[in-house]
Amino acid sequence: MSQFDNVSVVKKANVFFDGKCVSHSVLFPDGTRKTVGVIMPGSQLTFNVGAPELMEITSGTCQVKIAGDATAKTYTTGMQFNVAANSSFEIHAQDAVNYVCSFG
Amino acid sequence: MSQFDNVSVVKKANVFFDGKCVSHSVLFPDGTRKTVGVIMPGSQLTFNVGAPELMEITSGTCQVKIAGDATAKTYTTGMQFNVAANSSFEIHAQDAVNYVCSFG
C-alpha cells in the first residue's frame, strides 16, 4: 500500500536536525496520528522517543540501534521496529529512507 | 485551514536538491493532486515547471523571481503566486518555507 486513504494531512512539515529528517503528520478517522517522513542519505541521527513508536521502513536501507540493544541491525524496505516509551534510537541512513511512524 | 481533510497521502516523499526541498503528494477525491512541502532556510533553488503551478506559502518568508519578471518579490505566510506552463522560478527561502503546490 503506497498511500493512506481517507485521512487528513497537516500542511506544515515537521523538520528535524536541520532538515536531515522531514515528515508530515497524517490524521486518521479514529483519532490516531502517524507521520510519513524521509531521512536524508548519510544522516546519522538520534531520536528521543516519548510515546512508544512503531517505525516502518517504506523504502531505503538503514542501520538502527535501539537504546539498550548491544548492536545495530540493518532494516530495509518492508521491515519495521518498535521503540519503547521514554527511550531513544540511533539511525544511520544509507540512502534516502522513507518511513511511516505510528505512536502509542 | 491548517490541514486537508478527506484525502489520500502518498507515503514516499519527493526529495529535491539534496533535501533542500521535501514534499509529500496529496490526492483529492476529484482526482487532482497537490503537494505539501517545505524548503530549508537559506536555500536558493530554481524549479522548472511543466504544468502550470499555484504556489501558496503557508509559513515563512521567501524571495521569488518568476522567469520573465524583471525583479524578485517577497512572499510571506498567506501569499501565493502562479507559474505558467513550461516556465521556471527561483526561490530564496529566508527561513523554513512551507507551501502547498497545486498543478494544472
Short mmCIF file of C-alpha atoms in Angstrom, two decimals:
data_model
loop_
_atom_site.label_atom_id
_atom_site.label_comp_id
_atom_site.label_asym_id
_atom_site.label_seq_id
_atom_site.Cartn_x
_atom_site.Cartn_y
_atom_site.Cartn_z
CA MET A 1 0.00 0.00 0.00
CA SER A 2 1.75 3.09 -1.23
CA GLN A 3 -0.70 5.61 0.22
CA PHE A 4 -3.10 6.27 3.09
CA ASP A 5 -6.71 6.90 2.04
CA ASN A 6 -9.48 8.79 3.80
CA VAL A 7 -7.16 10.78 6.03
CA SER A 8 -6.31 14.34 6.91
CA VAL A 9 -2.83 15.71 6.29
CA VAL A 10 -1.30 18.65 8.14
CA LYS A 11 0.09 21.18 5.68
CA LYS A 12 3.08 22.24 7.76
CA ALA A 13 6.05 19.88 7.79
CA ASN A 14 7.94 18.63 10.84
CA VAL A 15 11.63 19.43 10.28
CA PHE A 16 14.28 17.76 12.45
CA PHE A 17 18.08 18.05 12.54
CA ASP A 18 18.35 20.95 10.08
CA GLY A 19 16.25 19.15 7.53
CA LYS A 20 18.04 15.80 7.69
CA CYS A 21 14.62 14.40 8.63
CA VAL A 22 11.34 15.83 7.33
CA SER A 23 7.85 14.47 7.95
CA HIS A 24 4.20 15.37 7.52
CA SER A 25 1.50 14.37 10.01
CA VAL A 26 -1.41 12.19 8.91
CA LEU A 27 -4.60 12.07 10.99
CA PHE A 28 -6.93 9.07 10.86
CA PRO A 29 -10.72 8.94 11.36
CA ASP A 30 -10.23 7.05 14.65
CA GLY A 31 -8.22 9.96 16.05
CA THR A 32 -4.81 8.34 15.77
CA ARG A 33 -1.84 10.05 14.16
CA LYS A 34 1.05 8.79 12.07
CA THR A 35 3.84 10.63 10.32
CA VAL A 36 5.16 9.96 6.82
CA GLY A 37 8.76 11.04 6.62
CA VAL A 38 12.14 10.78 4.98
CA ILE A 39 15.69 10.74 6.33
CA MET A 40 18.39 12.06 4.00
CA PRO A 41 21.17 9.78 2.72
CA GLY A 42 24.19 9.52 5.03
CA SER A 43 22.43 11.06 8.03
CA GLN A 44 23.27 9.65 11.46
CA LEU A 45 20.59 10.79 13.90
CA THR A 46 19.48 10.04 17.44
CA PHE A 47 15.76 10.34 18.14
CA ASN A 48 14.40 10.62 21.65
CA VAL A 49 11.04 8.92 22.00
CA GLY A 50 8.22 9.90 24.34
CA ALA A 51 5.25 7.70 23.47
CA PRO A 52 6.10 4.25 22.10
CA GLU A 53 6.79 4.25 18.37
CA LEU A 54 6.47 1.76 15.56
CA MET A 55 8.77 2.65 12.65
CA GLU A 56 8.00 1.02 9.29
CA ILE A 57 10.64 1.46 6.59
CA THR A 58 8.83 2.00 3.27
CA SER A 59 11.99 2.45 1.19
CA GLY A 60 15.73 2.59 1.70
CA THR A 61 18.28 0.93 3.95
CA CYS A 62 19.38 1.97 7.44
CA GLN A 63 21.25 0.73 10.47
CA VAL A 64 19.28 1.15 13.67
CA LYS A 65 20.45 0.80 17.26
CA ILE A 66 17.71 0.99 19.86
CA ALA A 67 18.73 2.12 23.35
CA GLY A 68 19.66 -0.93 25.40
CA ASP A 69 20.46 -3.11 22.40
CA ALA A 70 24.04 -4.32 22.13
CA THR A 71 24.37 -3.85 18.39
CA ALA A 72 22.80 -2.09 15.42
CA LYS A 73 20.63 -4.02 12.99
CA THR A 74 20.00 -3.36 9.34
CA TYR A 75 16.48 -2.51 8.19
CA THR A 76 15.32 -2.28 4.58
CA THR A 77 12.09 -1.74 2.67
CA GLY A 78 9.16 -3.51 4.32
CA MET A 79 10.82 -4.02 7.71
CA GLN A 80 9.79 -2.38 10.99
CA PHE A 81 10.95 -1.89 14.56
CA ASN A 82 9.43 -0.83 17.87
CA VAL A 83 10.83 1.70 20.30
CA ALA A 84 9.63 1.70 23.91
CA ALA A 85 8.29 4.79 25.67
CA ASN A 86 10.86 7.24 27.06
CA SER A 87 13.67 5.63 25.12
CA SER A 88 15.75 6.53 22.07
CA PHE A 89 17.20 5.09 18.91
CA GLU A 90 20.09 5.87 16.58
CA ILE A 91 19.52 5.60 12.85
CA HIS A 92 22.10 5.73 10.06
CA ALA A 93 20.51 6.15 6.63
CA GLN A 94 22.46 4.53 3.79
CA ASP A 95 20.26 6.16 1.16
CA ALA A 96 17.03 8.15 1.35
CA VAL A 97 14.99 6.29 3.97
CA ASN A 98 11.23 6.74 3.78
CA TYR A 99 9.24 5.68 6.80
CA VAL A 100 5.84 5.64 8.45
CA CYS A 101 5.90 6.28 12.21
CA SER A 102 2.97 5.24 14.43
CA PHE A 103 2.56 6.38 18.00
CA GLY A 104 1.13 4.98 21.21
CA MET B 1 -7.11 25.84 7.27
CA SER B 2 -4.08 24.03 8.60
CA GLN B 3 -4.87 20.63 7.10
CA PHE B 4 -6.51 18.88 4.15
CA ASP B 5 -9.36 16.54 5.08
CA ASN B 6 -10.74 13.53 3.26
CA VAL B 7 -7.68 13.00 1.11
CA SER B 8 -5.11 10.34 0.31
CA VAL B 9 -1.43 10.89 1.04
CA VAL B 10 1.43 9.13 -0.71
CA LYS B 11 3.81 7.61 1.83
CA LYS B 12 7.01 8.22 -0.13
CA ALA B 13 8.39 11.76 -0.08
CA ASN B 14 9.51 13.81 -3.06
CA VAL B 15 13.08 14.97 -2.36
CA PHE B 16 14.63 17.77 -4.44
CA PHE B 17 18.06 19.40 -4.41
CA ASP B 18 19.66 17.02 -1.91
CA GLY B 19 16.83 17.50 0.56
CA LYS B 20 16.70 21.29 0.43
CA CYS B 21 13.08 20.81 -0.65
CA VAL B 22 10.91 17.91 0.54
CA SER B 23 7.25 17.34 -0.23
CA HIS B 24 4.52 14.73 0.08
CA SER B 25 1.78 14.28 -2.51
CA VAL B 26 -1.87 14.68 -1.53
CA LEU B 27 -4.62 13.20 -3.74
CA PHE B 28 -8.14 14.63 -3.74
CA PRO B 29 -11.45 12.84 -4.37
CA ASP B 30 -11.86 14.74 -7.66
CA GLY B 31 -8.60 13.25 -8.96
CA THR B 32 -6.48 16.37 -8.56
CA ARG B 33 -3.12 16.35 -6.83
CA LYS B 34 -1.33 18.88 -4.65
CA THR B 35 1.94 18.67 -2.77
CA VAL B 36 2.63 19.89 0.76
CA GLY B 37 6.27 20.76 1.10
CA VAL B 38 8.99 22.67 2.87
CA ILE B 39 12.10 24.48 1.64
CA MET B 40 15.00 24.68 4.08
CA PRO B 41 16.21 28.03 5.44
CA GLY B 42 18.76 29.79 3.24
CA SER B 43 18.14 27.61 0.20
CA GLN B 44 18.27 29.27 -3.21
CA LEU B 45 16.64 26.97 -5.74
CA THR B 46 15.43 27.09 -9.34
CA PHE B 47 12.40 24.97 -10.17
CA ASN B 48 11.49 24.07 -13.72
CA VAL B 49 7.75 23.86 -14.19
CA GLY B 50 5.89 21.62 -16.63
CA ALA B 51 2.18 22.03 -15.91
CA PRO B 52 1.12 25.45 -14.54
CA GLU B 53 1.60 25.74 -10.78
CA LEU B 54 -0.03 27.71 -8.00
CA MET B 55 2.30 28.07 -5.01
CA GLU B 56 0.69 29.05 -1.68
CA ILE B 57 3.09 29.98 1.11
CA THR B 58 1.67 28.58 4.36
CA SER B 59 4.55 29.75 6.56
CA GLY B 60 7.85 31.53 6.20
CA THR B 61 9.32 34.25 4.01
CA CYS B 62 10.92 33.93 0.59
CA GLN B 63 12.03 35.98 -2.39
CA VAL B 64 10.66 34.65 -5.67
CA LYS B 65 11.63 35.57 -9.21
CA ILE B 66 9.46 34.07 -11.90
CA ALA B 67 11.04 33.62 -15.35
CA GLY B 68 10.40 36.73 -17.39
CA ASP B 69 9.88 39.00 -14.38
CA ALA B 70 12.35 41.86 -14.01
CA THR B 71 12.73 41.59 -10.25
CA ALA B 72 12.16 39.24 -7.32
CA LYS B 73 9.21 39.80 -4.99
CA THR B 74 8.86 38.87 -1.35
CA TYR B 75 6.20 36.37 -0.31
CA THR B 76 5.18 35.57 3.24
CA THR B 77 2.60 33.44 5.04
CA GLY B 78 -0.77 33.52 3.27
CA MET B 79 0.54 34.81 -0.07
CA GLN B 80 0.60 32.92 -3.35
CA PHE B 81 1.98 33.10 -6.88
CA ASN B 82 1.31 31.45 -10.23
CA VAL B 83 3.88 29.98 -12.58
CA ALA B 84 2.98 29.42 -16.23
CA ALA B 85 3.44 26.08 -18.02
CA ASN B 86 6.94 25.28 -19.29
CA SER B 87 8.49 28.05 -17.26
CA SER B 88 10.62 28.30 -14.13
CA PHE B 89 11.04 30.24 -10.93
CA GLU B 90 13.84 30.99 -8.49
CA ILE B 91 13.06 30.91 -4.79
CA HIS B 92 15.26 32.07 -1.89
CA ALA B 93 13.97 30.88 1.48
CA GLN B 94 14.74 33.22 4.38
CA ASP B 95 13.54 30.70 6.93
CA ALA B 96 11.77 27.35 6.66
CA VAL B 97 9.17 27.96 3.94
CA ASN B 98 6.13 25.70 4.00
CA TYR B 99 3.99 25.62 0.87
CA VAL B 100 1.10 23.98 -0.90
CA CYS B 101 1.61 23.49 -4.63
CA SER B 102 -1.37 22.94 -6.97
CA PHE B 103 -0.99 21.78 -10.55
CA GLY B 104 -2.85 22.30 -13.83
#
